[in-house]
Amino acid sequence: MPTPRQPVAATRFDLVVAANRLPVDAVDDGFGGTLWRRSPGGLVTALEPVMRDRDAAWVGWAGVPGQAPEPFYQNRLWLRPVSLSAEEIEQYYEGFSNETLWPIYHDVIVQASFHRRWWNTYRTVNRRFAMAIVEAAAPGATVWVHDYQLQLVPALVRTVRPDVRIGWFDHIPFPPVELFAQLPWRRELVEGLLGADFLGFQRAADAENFLRACRRLLALTTRGDTVSFTPPGIDPSARRTVRAGAIPISVDFKGLDTLARTPQVIARAAEIRSCLGNPKILVLGVDRLDYTKGFRSRLRAYEELLREKVISAPHVTLMLVALPSREHIDAYRQLREEVEATIGRINGQYSAVGSAAVYYLHQSYPRAEMAAMFLAADVMLVTPLRDGMNLVAKEYVSCRHDLNGALVLSEFAGAWHELHEAFTCNPHDIEGLKQAIMGAINSPRDERARRMKALRKRVADHDVQRWANCYLESLASAPSKPRSSASNRRQRREIQRARSVRLQALDHASEQVSY
Ligand code: F6P
């Protein structure tokens, strides 16, 4: 239930989180107004406990075009919406974030597009986020910026507010330098990130890729997990050290475990199986409909297993949940067409009256329904071609308190580096993928239980609350407080002057926005 707006008690906060999206979705209240409903995403679950204990604000886009609403309180969080015009959504979000950066950061599974006007809009929007953070942060506050949409924000904030601690966390992979180097704006992106004190990544390899980009593209010196850097135009004695480390994100294990143990979810799981004709083996896939998730290879492997009569419906049934995503982007539209055509072909050939080979659902579901699906599925397919983490794998494990269920996991998902007891697959190797699926389907009950127990222990011990706390501790202890640079009054005056020039530039840039 959305809570009514409360008067804004404070406008400066000790902890400011910034992410592309706010943790709430705008919903029509039926009377021409807007209600705010908490979005089901993992990030809000992760951050809510740490934010509730502190004086905290969240800066983000409200998900709709046009003038953003005034800041408001919800569930003791101060939410500061950032406006994006329809054109900015097209150029900053769909364009630069999702058609330039997303493909480059995901192994160029589809070709990236480079457009200077997208880049300019990305800069404009990053400046707007930075201004909102600067206004919301109390003196000495902690600022935690999230993800690839906001890579310029750390340096923009630091320019104006050298008093705050700045962290950035990369939810997606950070690409090898050979791919990152394709970006015409690679230097600006690295310099943007180097405004932070601590940069968090999903895997050690991502942090190493970033440090390598610093060395190779900016000729910076790295030492262990740190890089030394002097921001352009700043006194050389203001040299800073930035740390880059791996802190893999997780899920709310306890919350999901508790939810999956409720009689309603257990009953719903049985009902789902019964609606599907009580298959002997229910195979499940749940992903955003994104080309990184490996839909094509998964369906190919499944179709071949049916063709070769290794499996057959209705004994084995596949339920494919494809969450609608980024539907204005061509590559996503094409993927949807292809997935739907393939499922149509498979069902045309291998279904029988009353029992489909593949059940396809192109919708989003509430948390409880997802938990019931996880609990109903004997085999869970998580087969991305590249994925920063993949929280679905961890959610599945968290829901399997019955120790039943087998996880097939791609070695290209960040989660694979932690979930060693899964049935591993390389989604590019269709034969190998088929073997992994069959290994999971045929695994004896005690083997499944042994694997699932170990997987659950890992996720329980490394849950999302631990992730958030570890991140904030790493940020607090990062060695990068700017050294007092001015050794005499003249130097101090110069730095002050340079700062106010940059502040004016930032102000000017944000004034250029049409609202
Ligand atoms: O994990 C990457 C990410 O882009 C997140 O930033 C976001 O929460 C999620 O995928 C969904 O993407 P979008 O906000 O584009 O719908």
mmCIF file of C-alpha atoms and ligand atoms in Angstrom, residues 20-21 93 98 102 147-149 171-172 288 325-326, ligand 1:
data_model
loop_
_atom_site.group_PDB
_atom_site.id
_atom_site.type_symbol
_atom_site.label_atom_id
_atom_site.label_comp_id
_atom_site.label_asym_id
_atom_site.label_seq_id
_atom_site.Cartn_x
_atom_site.Cartn_y
_atom_site.Cartn_z
ATOM 1 C CA ASN A 20 18.669 5.144 -12.719
ATOM 2 C CA ARG A 21 15.295 4.169 -11.300
ATOM 3 C CA TYR A 93 18.295 5.434 -21.376
ATOM 4 C CA ASN A 98 21.162 0.321 -23.536
ATOM 5 C CA TRP A 102 24.927 -2.474 -22.599
ATOM 6 C CA ASP A 147 25.278 1.112 -12.354
ATOM 7 C CA TYR A 148 26.323 1.891 -15.897
ATOM 8 C CA GLN A 149 23.696 4.569 -16.511
ATOM 9 C CA HIS A 171 25.626 -4.311 -11.445
ATOM 10 C CA ILE A 172 26.665 -5.564 -14.871
ATOM 11 C CA ARG A 288 14.020 -10.389 -18.576
ATOM 12 C CA SER A 325 11.968 -5.395 -21.079
ATOM 13 C CA ARG A 326 13.195 -2.396 -23.129
HETATM 14 O O1 F6P B 1 21.122 -5.067 -13.901
HETATM 15 C C1 F6P B 1 21.172 -4.140 -14.898
HETATM 16 C C2 F6P B 1 19.898 -3.347 -15.017
HETATM 17 O O2 F6P B 1 19.963 -2.397 -16.023
HETATM 18 C C3 F6P B 1 19.556 -2.612 -13.745
HETATM 19 O O3 F6P B 1 20.130 -1.341 -13.685
HETATM 20 C C4 F6P B 1 18.070 -2.616 -13.799
HETATM 21 O O4 F6P B 1 17.535 -2.648 -12.534
HETATM 22 C C5 F6P B 1 17.720 -3.877 -14.574
HETATM 23 O O5 F6P B 1 18.831 -4.198 -15.332
HETATM 24 C C6 F6P B 1 16.472 -3.706 -15.417
HETATM 25 O O6 F6P B 1 16.728 -2.827 -16.467
HETATM 26 P P1 F6P B 1 15.835 -1.572 -16.872
HETATM 27 O O7 F6P B 1 15.905 -0.591 -15.758
HETATM 28 O O8 F6P B 1 16.458 -1.091 -18.128
HETATM 29 O O9 F6P B 1 14.442 -2.085 -17.051
#
